[in-house]
Amino acid sequence: MSQTAEMANEAPRSISHYLRVLGPGILGAAAAIGGSHLVASTQAGAIYGWQLVGLILLVNLLKYPFFQIGARYTMAANESLIQGYDRIGRGYLRLFTLLNLFASVVSTAGVAMLCGSILGLFVGDSLSVTQLSMIVLAGSLTFLITGHYRTLDRVTKWIIVGLAVATVTAVFIALNRGGVATPEFVAPSPWNLASVGFLVALMGWMPAPIELSSWNSVWLRQKQKELGSELDYRGALVDFNVGYFTSTLLAIAFVALGALVLHGSGETLATSGIAFAHQLVNVYASVMGEWSRWLIAFIAFLCMFSTTVTVLDGYSRALSECLVQFGQPQGSGPTGQGARYTYPLMVAMGVVAAFIIMFFKGALLAMLEFAMISAFVSALVFAWLNFRLMQLPQVPAHYRLGRGMIALSRIGILFFAGFNLLFGYWYLFVK
């Protein structure tokens, strides 16, 4: 039976059903709508205007198959991506684990610093960005350890809705007013070797690092425990698509805000945390009115807090699955013990991230740029691994990628490989 025929035979699903199954995809969107959107997308619009909209859409399109495999493989093979990596080869699982150990603490530090910077809007100058970031990390760990996955799943949906409504509203108001750039203003071009570093950083977290697909996989397994057979293949794909396309839409919305409010204004984006947070909130307030300042600041803080929480949860769950899998025969299926090390890993990640934050001492944009570039360099590895997963015998034929998705995947892998070579040349000879 074909995938289309099998799905056609399923009983019709109501809107309320799909609202219940929403969760892992929305958590993925919450993790994505952080540094890549609030920082990189806003920077792209502020510096280059509308010129990078096409590249952002292209990267979201090329990454789509590899993220979708997180849901597709999990539902088809009834196991997580991590167990699938082990089936390909224990060496690949070791590589995945090492890359994630590095990315987990760098990403956690980056998003916690941004969240701490936004928190600084409420407390003033009484605390440093480093101290505020420690408060965010401690609060995130407390939230996760006491609230668990169910609380995270329930709260995140409303945070994303609030941010989406505020951002889209601000964009429509800004479009109605028009941009601030004068007719004689000439925007710099991003299409030169000098801009390669910025482009790679932008693409690394756009809409998120590809390893986030493994989070979607372990979150889906958790959601299956709660809903049982109510969460089927179609529901998992709907959940993923809602989260993915929401993050893509908001990426363009933040570019639009940067292009309409900051591009050509003569204002340079600050490199320190609290100063950047002030600029970010000023963008909204200048468009929506002074009345919105504290509302937007609160929504932005909730957005970044949910990002910090989901990053801690996602990486720790994925790494816990890896550690459990190392204790099993290579290629073995689900053990039911994947979450065994989740909380100890969360705490360890928080502690290491705290040391990284103290080392960077509030250099927010430098911290985030390093994390984004690292994510793009490793994207080629994760893209190939996910593509290879769909060829395993554990995936029934009607769940495999179609011709269009296979072609898109191959184009994506070639794109990541080519841009990595270009970045290597830029780093060695141009930077």
Tab-separated table of C-alpha atoms in Angstrom:
chain	number	residue	atom	x	y	z
A	1	MET	CA	0.000	0.000	0.000
A	2	SER	CA	1.322	3.486	-0.842
A	3	GLN	CA	1.823	6.159	1.785
A	4	THR	CA	-0.968	8.235	0.198
A	5	ALA	CA	-3.391	5.316	0.191
A	6	GLU	CA	-2.601	4.398	3.772
A	7	MET	CA	-3.193	7.951	4.928
A	8	ALA	CA	-6.414	8.156	2.934
A	9	ASN	CA	-7.742	5.118	4.805
A	10	GLU	CA	-7.242	6.774	8.176
A	11	ALA	CA	-10.314	8.119	9.899
A	12	PRO	CA	-10.890	11.873	9.399
A	13	ARG	CA	-9.282	13.950	12.101
A	14	SER	CA	-10.845	16.997	13.730
A	15	ILE	CA	-9.135	20.311	14.412
A	16	SER	CA	-9.269	19.561	18.142
A	17	HIS	CA	-7.349	16.331	17.502
A	18	TYR	CA	-4.538	18.194	15.760
A	19	LEU	CA	-4.440	20.773	18.552
A	20	ARG	CA	-3.908	17.922	21.041
A	21	VAL	CA	-1.074	16.338	19.067
A	22	LEU	CA	0.735	19.651	18.559
A	23	GLY	CA	3.813	19.683	20.735
A	24	PRO	CA	7.199	18.459	19.451
A	25	GLY	CA	7.012	20.655	16.339
A	26	ILE	CA	6.048	23.705	18.404
A	27	LEU	CA	8.906	22.996	20.813
A	28	GLY	CA	11.191	22.895	17.784
A	29	ALA	CA	9.873	26.297	16.692
A	30	ALA	CA	10.457	27.672	20.202
A	31	ALA	CA	14.057	26.475	20.078
A	32	ALA	CA	14.498	27.986	16.595
A	33	ILE	CA	12.953	31.391	17.315
A	34	GLY	CA	15.839	32.584	19.406
A	35	GLY	CA	19.235	33.769	18.290
A	36	SER	CA	18.587	33.057	14.611
A	37	HIS	CA	15.437	35.198	14.527
A	38	LEU	CA	15.785	37.889	17.180
A	39	VAL	CA	19.461	38.495	16.344
A	40	ALA	CA	20.536	37.166	12.930
A	41	SER	CA	17.342	37.918	11.001
A	42	THR	CA	17.084	41.402	12.498
A	43	GLN	CA	20.754	42.011	11.637
A	44	ALA	CA	20.198	40.803	8.075
A	45	GLY	CA	17.372	43.278	7.559
A	46	ALA	CA	19.148	46.132	9.355
A	47	ILE	CA	22.382	45.813	7.352
A	48	TYR	CA	21.257	44.549	3.948
A	49	GLY	CA	17.571	45.451	3.767
A	50	TRP	CA	15.535	42.912	1.792
A	51	GLN	CA	18.485	41.385	-0.072
A	52	LEU	CA	18.788	38.223	2.045
A	53	VAL	CA	15.108	37.203	2.081
A	54	GLY	CA	15.701	34.834	-0.846
A	55	LEU	CA	18.685	33.185	0.841
A	56	ILE	CA	16.742	32.690	4.080
A	57	LEU	CA	13.847	31.060	2.212
A	58	LEU	CA	16.311	28.896	0.251
A	59	VAL	CA	18.073	27.652	3.399
A	60	ASN	CA	14.744	26.881	5.071
A	61	LEU	CA	13.718	24.928	1.966
A	62	LEU	CA	17.000	23.001	1.705
A	63	LYS	CA	16.964	22.067	5.400
A	64	TYR	CA	13.301	21.007	5.315
A	65	PRO	CA	13.821	17.332	4.312
A	66	PHE	CA	16.430	16.763	7.029
A	67	PHE	CA	14.229	18.247	9.741
A	68	GLN	CA	11.142	16.402	8.499
A	69	ILE	CA	13.039	13.107	8.734
A	70	GLY	CA	13.021	13.611	12.509
A	71	ALA	CA	9.262	13.018	12.488
A	72	ARG	CA	9.121	10.714	9.467
A	73	TYR	CA	11.747	8.212	10.631
A	74	THR	CA	10.496	8.152	14.225
A	75	MET	CA	6.937	7.302	13.201
A	76	ALA	CA	7.988	4.888	10.440
A	77	ALA	CA	10.654	2.929	12.332
A	78	ASN	CA	9.159	3.371	15.832
A	79	GLU	CA	12.509	4.461	17.220
A	80	SER	CA	14.464	7.689	17.586
A	81	LEU	CA	16.955	9.079	15.092
A	82	ILE	CA	19.714	8.314	17.585
A	83	GLN	CA	18.970	4.607	17.471
A	84	GLY	CA	18.952	4.915	13.690
A	85	TYR	CA	22.400	6.528	13.700
A	86	ASP	CA	23.639	3.543	15.692
A	87	ARG	CA	22.240	1.215	13.032
A	88	ILE	CA	24.286	3.038	10.384
A	89	GLY	CA	27.409	2.542	12.495
A	90	ARG	CA	28.570	3.000	16.064
A	91	GLY	CA	31.216	5.440	14.821
A	92	TYR	CA	28.503	7.768	13.494
A	93	LEU	CA	26.766	7.699	16.864
A	94	ARG	CA	30.057	8.646	18.536
A	95	LEU	CA	30.523	11.513	16.065
A	96	PHE	CA	26.948	12.697	16.648
A	97	THR	CA	27.513	12.588	20.415
A	98	LEU	CA	30.796	14.515	20.289
A	99	LEU	CA	29.352	17.239	18.048
A	100	ASN	CA	26.313	17.558	20.286
A	101	LEU	CA	28.396	17.716	23.465
A	102	PHE	CA	30.161	20.735	21.992
A	103	ALA	CA	27.054	22.354	20.479
A	104	SER	CA	24.943	21.826	23.596
A	105	VAL	CA	27.012	24.025	25.910
A	106	VAL	CA	27.803	26.678	23.274
A	107	SER	CA	24.150	27.011	22.226
A	108	THR	CA	22.904	26.993	25.814
A	109	ALA	CA	25.350	29.747	26.731
A	110	GLY	CA	24.357	31.839	23.708
A	111	VAL	CA	20.594	31.736	24.228
A	112	ALA	CA	20.916	32.154	28.012
A	113	MET	CA	22.994	35.301	27.471
A	114	LEU	CA	20.382	36.761	25.131
A	115	CYS	CA	17.597	35.894	27.564
A	116	GLY	CA	19.577	37.417	30.427
A	117	SER	CA	20.117	40.567	28.390
A	118	ILE	CA	16.368	40.958	27.855
A	119	LEU	CA	15.791	40.299	31.561
A	120	GLY	CA	18.117	43.235	32.197
A	121	LEU	CA	15.465	45.556	30.739
A	122	PHE	CA	13.355	44.882	33.808
A	123	VAL	CA	16.007	45.021	36.537
A	124	GLY	CA	18.145	47.892	35.239
A	125	ASP	CA	21.887	48.140	35.848
A	126	SER	CA	21.891	46.504	39.266
A	127	LEU	CA	23.050	43.162	37.836
A	128	SER	CA	25.538	42.340	35.070
A	129	VAL	CA	24.655	40.285	31.990
A	130	THR	CA	26.680	37.425	33.457
A	131	GLN	CA	24.629	37.459	36.679
A	132	LEU	CA	21.365	37.753	34.749
A	133	SER	CA	22.362	34.816	32.546
A	134	MET	CA	23.027	32.709	35.657
A	135	ILE	CA	19.527	33.537	36.902
A	136	VAL	CA	18.093	32.420	33.561
A	137	LEU	CA	20.034	29.146	33.646
A	138	ALA	CA	18.969	28.437	37.234
A	139	GLY	CA	15.348	29.273	36.430
A	140	SER	CA	15.378	27.081	33.312
A	141	LEU	CA	16.793	24.103	35.201
A	142	THR	CA	14.232	24.555	37.990
A	143	PHE	CA	11.406	24.764	35.460
A	144	LEU	CA	12.492	21.580	33.702
A	145	ILE	CA	13.305	19.517	36.771
A	146	THR	CA	10.061	20.399	38.568
A	147	GLY	CA	7.714	20.799	35.603
A	148	HIS	CA	8.940	18.084	33.237
A	149	TYR	CA	8.006	17.713	29.577
A	150	ARG	CA	4.237	18.161	29.991
A	151	THR	CA	4.549	21.694	31.386
A	152	LEU	CA	7.037	22.637	28.678
A	153	ASP	CA	4.721	21.241	25.997
A	154	ARG	CA	1.701	23.160	27.307
A	155	VAL	CA	3.300	26.553	28.001
A	156	THR	CA	5.383	26.865	24.841
A	157	LYS	CA	2.380	26.958	22.491
A	158	TRP	CA	1.064	30.167	24.029
A	159	ILE	CA	4.468	31.856	24.072
A	160	ILE	CA	4.886	31.217	20.340
A	161	VAL	CA	1.364	32.499	19.633
A	162	GLY	CA	2.050	35.707	21.580
A	163	LEU	CA	5.341	36.386	19.822
A	164	ALA	CA	3.893	35.594	16.384
A	165	VAL	CA	0.914	37.934	16.837
A	166	ALA	CA	3.101	40.780	18.138
A	167	THR	CA	5.718	40.391	15.402
A	168	VAL	CA	3.314	40.087	12.467
A	169	THR	CA	1.307	43.057	13.769
A	170	ALA	CA	4.470	45.148	14.009
A	171	VAL	CA	5.454	44.200	10.450
A	172	PHE	CA	2.072	45.244	9.007
A	173	ILE	CA	2.227	48.579	10.827
A	174	ALA	CA	5.814	49.143	9.640
A	175	LEU	CA	4.874	48.269	6.048
A	176	ASN	CA	2.054	50.804	6.193
A	177	ARG	CA	4.477	53.503	7.381
A	178	GLY	CA	7.249	52.599	4.965
A	179	GLY	CA	10.973	52.237	5.577
A	180	VAL	CA	13.234	54.858	7.129
A	181	ALA	CA	15.987	54.694	4.476
A	182	THR	CA	16.206	57.782	2.281
A	183	PRO	CA	15.977	57.407	-1.537
A	184	GLU	CA	19.691	58.181	-1.952
A	185	PHE	CA	20.793	55.555	0.616
A	186	VAL	CA	22.858	52.778	-0.997
A	187	ALA	CA	22.703	49.455	0.874
A	188	PRO	CA	25.878	47.367	1.126
A	189	SER	CA	25.909	44.165	-0.885
A	190	PRO	CA	26.075	40.791	0.871
A	191	TRP	CA	27.207	39.055	-2.326
A	192	ASN	CA	30.963	39.271	-1.863
A	193	LEU	CA	33.684	37.292	-0.080
A	194	ALA	CA	33.867	39.764	2.789
A	195	SER	CA	30.286	38.853	3.792
A	196	VAL	CA	30.760	35.066	3.799
A	197	GLY	CA	31.229	34.895	7.580
A	198	PHE	CA	27.936	36.693	8.205
A	199	LEU	CA	26.068	34.556	5.651
A	200	VAL	CA	27.360	31.318	7.184
A	201	ALA	CA	26.361	32.476	10.676
A	202	LEU	CA	22.905	33.445	9.397
A	203	MET	CA	22.386	30.059	7.732
A	204	GLY	CA	23.752	28.009	10.631
A	205	TRP	CA	20.758	28.682	12.875
A	206	MET	CA	18.235	29.263	10.108
A	207	PRO	CA	15.707	28.152	11.154
A	208	ALA	CA	17.779	26.055	13.605
A	209	PRO	CA	20.774	23.668	13.672
A	210	ILE	CA	19.935	20.422	11.854
A	211	GLU	CA	20.715	18.359	14.957
A	212	LEU	CA	17.489	19.776	16.356
A	213	SER	CA	15.748	17.088	14.268
A	214	SER	CA	16.933	14.557	16.874
A	215	TRP	CA	15.120	16.590	19.552
A	216	ASN	CA	11.920	16.390	17.563
A	217	SER	CA	12.444	12.654	17.438
A	218	VAL	CA	12.859	12.174	21.201
A	219	TRP	CA	10.031	14.644	21.938
A	220	LEU	CA	7.790	12.638	19.599
A	221	ARG	CA	8.609	9.470	21.517
A	222	GLN	CA	7.646	11.277	24.733
A	223	LYS	CA	4.421	12.535	23.166
A	224	GLN	CA	3.598	8.987	22.032
A	225	LYS	CA	3.792	7.833	25.658
A	226	GLU	CA	1.128	10.400	26.582
A	227	LEU	CA	-1.232	10.014	23.598
A	228	GLY	CA	-0.620	6.424	22.480
A	229	SER	CA	-2.236	5.580	19.139
A	230	GLU	CA	-3.881	9.013	19.009
A	231	LEU	CA	-0.580	10.353	17.662
A	232	ASP	CA	-0.210	8.838	14.196
A	233	TYR	CA	2.053	9.494	11.219
A	234	ARG	CA	-0.176	12.192	9.734
A	235	GLY	CA	-0.526	13.995	13.059
A	236	ALA	CA	3.243	13.959	13.591
A	237	LEU	CA	3.829	15.532	10.165
A	238	VAL	CA	1.129	18.167	10.733
A	239	ASP	CA	2.748	19.051	14.076
A	240	PHE	CA	6.179	19.294	12.461
A	241	ASN	CA	4.966	21.396	9.531
A	242	VAL	CA	3.113	23.858	11.772
A	243	GLY	CA	6.245	24.439	13.835
A	244	TYR	CA	8.615	24.602	10.846
A	245	PHE	CA	6.549	26.989	8.751
A	246	THR	CA	5.846	29.189	11.779
A	247	SER	CA	9.577	29.588	12.401
A	248	THR	CA	10.148	30.311	8.688
A	249	LEU	CA	7.414	32.957	8.615
A	250	LEU	CA	8.784	34.668	11.712
A	251	ALA	CA	12.325	34.634	10.271
A	252	ILE	CA	11.061	36.714	7.339
A	253	ALA	CA	9.058	38.917	9.721
A	254	PHE	CA	12.194	39.799	11.715
A	255	VAL	CA	14.090	40.566	8.501
A	256	ALA	CA	11.209	42.876	7.555
A	257	LEU	CA	11.386	44.695	10.894
A	258	GLY	CA	15.120	45.194	10.523
A	259	ALA	CA	14.719	46.391	6.927
A	260	LEU	CA	11.847	48.768	7.670
A	261	VAL	CA	12.913	50.218	11.017
A	262	LEU	CA	16.736	50.003	11.161
A	263	HIS	CA	17.992	49.768	7.561
A	264	GLY	CA	19.351	53.136	6.471
A	265	SER	CA	18.707	54.742	9.855
A	266	GLY	CA	22.391	55.145	10.648
A	267	GLU	CA	21.989	53.129	13.843
A	268	THR	CA	24.517	50.340	14.408
A	269	LEU	CA	23.431	47.223	16.258
A	270	ALA	CA	25.099	47.015	19.658
A	271	THR	CA	27.446	44.137	20.468
A	272	SER	CA	26.748	44.123	24.218
A	273	GLY	CA	23.781	42.182	25.540
A	274	ILE	CA	21.591	44.718	27.338
A	275	ALA	CA	22.226	47.444	24.736
A	276	PHE	CA	21.117	45.050	21.983
A	277	ALA	CA	18.007	44.080	23.970
A	278	HIS	CA	17.127	47.791	24.273
A	279	GLN	CA	17.506	48.208	20.513
A	280	LEU	CA	15.334	45.175	19.842
A	281	VAL	CA	12.499	46.461	22.019
A	282	ASN	CA	12.911	49.962	20.559
A	283	VAL	CA	12.239	48.509	17.097
A	284	TYR	CA	8.805	47.331	18.221
A	285	ALA	CA	8.039	50.438	20.295
A	286	SER	CA	8.913	52.785	17.436
A	287	VAL	CA	6.440	50.968	15.199
A	288	MET	CA	3.619	49.996	17.553
A	289	GLY	CA	3.862	52.916	19.965
A	290	GLU	CA	5.430	53.540	23.358
A	291	TRP	CA	2.534	51.734	25.056
A	292	SER	CA	3.856	48.423	23.676
A	293	ARG	CA	7.397	48.687	25.059
A	294	TRP	CA	7.014	46.611	28.219
A	295	LEU	CA	4.553	44.200	26.632
A	296	ILE	CA	7.028	43.434	23.845
A	297	ALA	CA	9.901	43.174	26.312
A	298	PHE	CA	7.907	40.646	28.331
A	299	ILE	CA	6.980	38.607	25.226
A	300	ALA	CA	10.601	38.680	24.025
A	301	PHE	CA	11.783	37.494	27.431
A	302	LEU	CA	9.259	34.634	27.446
A	303	CYS	CA	10.346	33.708	23.928
A	304	MET	CA	14.015	33.543	24.871
A	305	PHE	CA	13.272	31.797	28.161
A	306	SER	CA	11.318	29.112	26.274
A	307	THR	CA	14.236	28.847	23.828
A	308	THR	CA	16.700	28.358	26.684
A	309	VAL	CA	14.447	25.760	28.289
A	310	THR	CA	13.897	23.821	25.044
A	311	VAL	CA	17.607	23.900	24.192
A	312	LEU	CA	18.479	22.468	27.610
A	313	ASP	CA	15.724	19.868	27.356
A	314	GLY	CA	16.417	18.889	23.737
A	315	TYR	CA	20.170	18.470	24.001
A	316	SER	CA	20.010	16.654	27.342
A	317	ARG	CA	17.361	14.203	26.094
A	318	ALA	CA	19.276	13.531	22.876
A	319	LEU	CA	22.576	13.012	24.704
A	320	SER	CA	20.878	10.777	27.269
A	321	GLU	CA	19.582	8.611	24.415
A	322	CYS	CA	23.139	8.419	23.087
A	323	LEU	CA	24.593	7.301	26.427
A	324	VAL	CA	21.895	4.641	26.861
A	325	GLN	CA	22.447	3.438	23.295
A	326	PHE	CA	26.177	3.002	23.907
A	327	GLY	CA	25.261	0.457	26.590
A	328	GLN	CA	23.226	-1.619	24.115
A	329	PRO	CA	24.275	-3.885	21.238
A	330	GLN	CA	24.888	-1.856	18.083
A	331	GLY	CA	21.675	-1.229	16.142
A	332	SER	CA	19.353	-2.373	18.920
A	333	GLY	CA	15.880	-0.862	19.080
A	334	PRO	CA	14.146	1.197	21.793
A	335	THR	CA	15.047	0.313	25.373
A	336	GLY	CA	12.533	2.488	27.203
A	337	GLN	CA	15.406	3.955	29.259
A	338	GLY	CA	16.396	6.831	26.967
A	339	ALA	CA	15.703	9.530	29.578
A	340	ARG	CA	17.850	7.921	32.298
A	341	TYR	CA	20.609	10.565	32.203
A	342	THR	CA	18.491	13.552	31.132
A	343	TYR	CA	18.491	15.533	34.389
A	344	PRO	CA	22.166	15.021	35.309
A	345	LEU	CA	23.082	16.104	31.784
A	346	MET	CA	20.859	19.194	32.085
A	347	VAL	CA	22.668	20.281	35.218
A	348	ALA	CA	26.093	19.579	33.708
A	349	MET	CA	25.199	21.579	30.572
A	350	GLY	CA	24.009	24.480	32.715
A	351	VAL	CA	27.234	24.516	34.732
A	352	VAL	CA	29.519	24.397	31.668
A	353	ALA	CA	27.405	27.041	29.899
A	354	ALA	CA	27.791	29.268	32.970
A	355	PHE	CA	31.589	29.034	32.725
A	356	ILE	CA	31.437	29.883	29.005
A	357	ILE	CA	29.302	32.942	29.759
A	358	MET	CA	31.812	34.114	32.369
A	359	PHE	CA	34.600	33.723	29.804
A	360	PHE	CA	32.835	35.789	27.120
A	361	LYS	CA	31.772	38.401	29.718
A	362	GLY	CA	28.711	39.689	27.933
A	363	ALA	CA	29.991	39.605	24.327
A	364	LEU	CA	26.577	38.434	23.176
A	365	LEU	CA	26.837	38.762	19.404
A	366	ALA	CA	30.313	37.189	19.298
A	367	MET	CA	29.019	34.253	21.350
A	368	LEU	CA	25.995	33.749	19.106
A	369	GLU	CA	28.011	34.135	15.897
A	370	PHE	CA	30.431	31.417	17.038
A	371	ALA	CA	27.525	29.071	17.828
A	372	MET	CA	25.820	29.767	14.480
A	373	ILE	CA	28.961	29.193	12.414
A	374	SER	CA	29.647	25.938	14.278
A	375	ALA	CA	26.089	24.823	13.485
A	376	PHE	CA	26.533	25.451	9.768
A	377	VAL	CA	29.869	23.639	9.580
A	378	SER	CA	28.312	20.547	11.196
A	379	ALA	CA	25.099	20.787	9.117
A	380	LEU	CA	26.663	18.720	6.332
A	381	VAL	CA	27.273	15.799	8.725
A	382	PHE	CA	23.758	15.819	10.199
A	383	ALA	CA	22.127	16.257	6.788
A	384	TRP	CA	23.923	13.230	5.372
A	385	LEU	CA	23.142	11.110	8.445
A	386	ASN	CA	19.429	11.895	8.280
A	387	PHE	CA	19.300	11.226	4.529
A	388	ARG	CA	21.047	7.887	5.048
A	389	LEU	CA	18.529	6.915	7.762
A	390	MET	CA	15.641	6.825	5.296
A	391	GLN	CA	17.396	4.047	3.359
A	392	LEU	CA	17.542	1.657	6.334
A	393	PRO	CA	15.414	-1.513	6.160
A	394	GLN	CA	13.567	-0.383	9.334
A	395	VAL	CA	11.753	2.200	7.183
A	396	PRO	CA	8.829	0.637	5.247
A	397	ALA	CA	8.811	1.485	1.554
A	398	HIS	CA	5.695	3.692	1.738
A	399	TYR	CA	7.354	5.939	4.348
A	400	ARG	CA	10.524	6.558	2.356
A	401	LEU	CA	11.301	9.885	0.709
A	402	GLY	CA	9.694	10.519	-2.654
A	403	ARG	CA	11.644	11.586	-5.743
A	404	GLY	CA	11.128	15.275	-5.063
A	405	MET	CA	12.352	15.031	-1.469
A	406	ILE	CA	15.345	12.905	-2.528
A	407	ALA	CA	16.323	15.496	-5.131
A	408	LEU	CA	15.896	18.328	-2.623
A	409	SER	CA	17.993	16.435	-0.071
A	410	ARG	CA	20.834	15.903	-2.518
A	411	ILE	CA	20.787	19.553	-3.558
A	412	GLY	CA	20.883	20.519	0.121
A	413	ILE	CA	23.886	18.290	0.851
A	414	LEU	CA	25.757	19.725	-2.141
A	415	PHE	CA	24.858	23.253	-1.033
A	416	PHE	CA	26.197	22.692	2.503
A	417	ALA	CA	29.366	21.072	1.142
A	418	GLY	CA	29.992	23.911	-1.316
A	419	PHE	CA	29.402	26.655	1.226
A	420	ASN	CA	31.653	24.892	3.753
A	421	LEU	CA	34.458	24.951	1.180
A	422	LEU	CA	33.790	28.636	0.503
A	423	PHE	CA	33.794	29.364	4.228
A	424	GLY	CA	37.097	27.519	4.636
A	425	TYR	CA	38.629	29.646	1.890
A	426	TRP	CA	37.230	32.832	3.447
A	427	TYR	CA	38.497	31.909	6.918
A	428	LEU	CA	42.021	31.071	5.723
A	429	PHE	CA	42.622	33.740	3.080
A	430	VAL	CA	40.070	36.567	3.344
A	431	LYS	CA	39.104	37.070	6.985
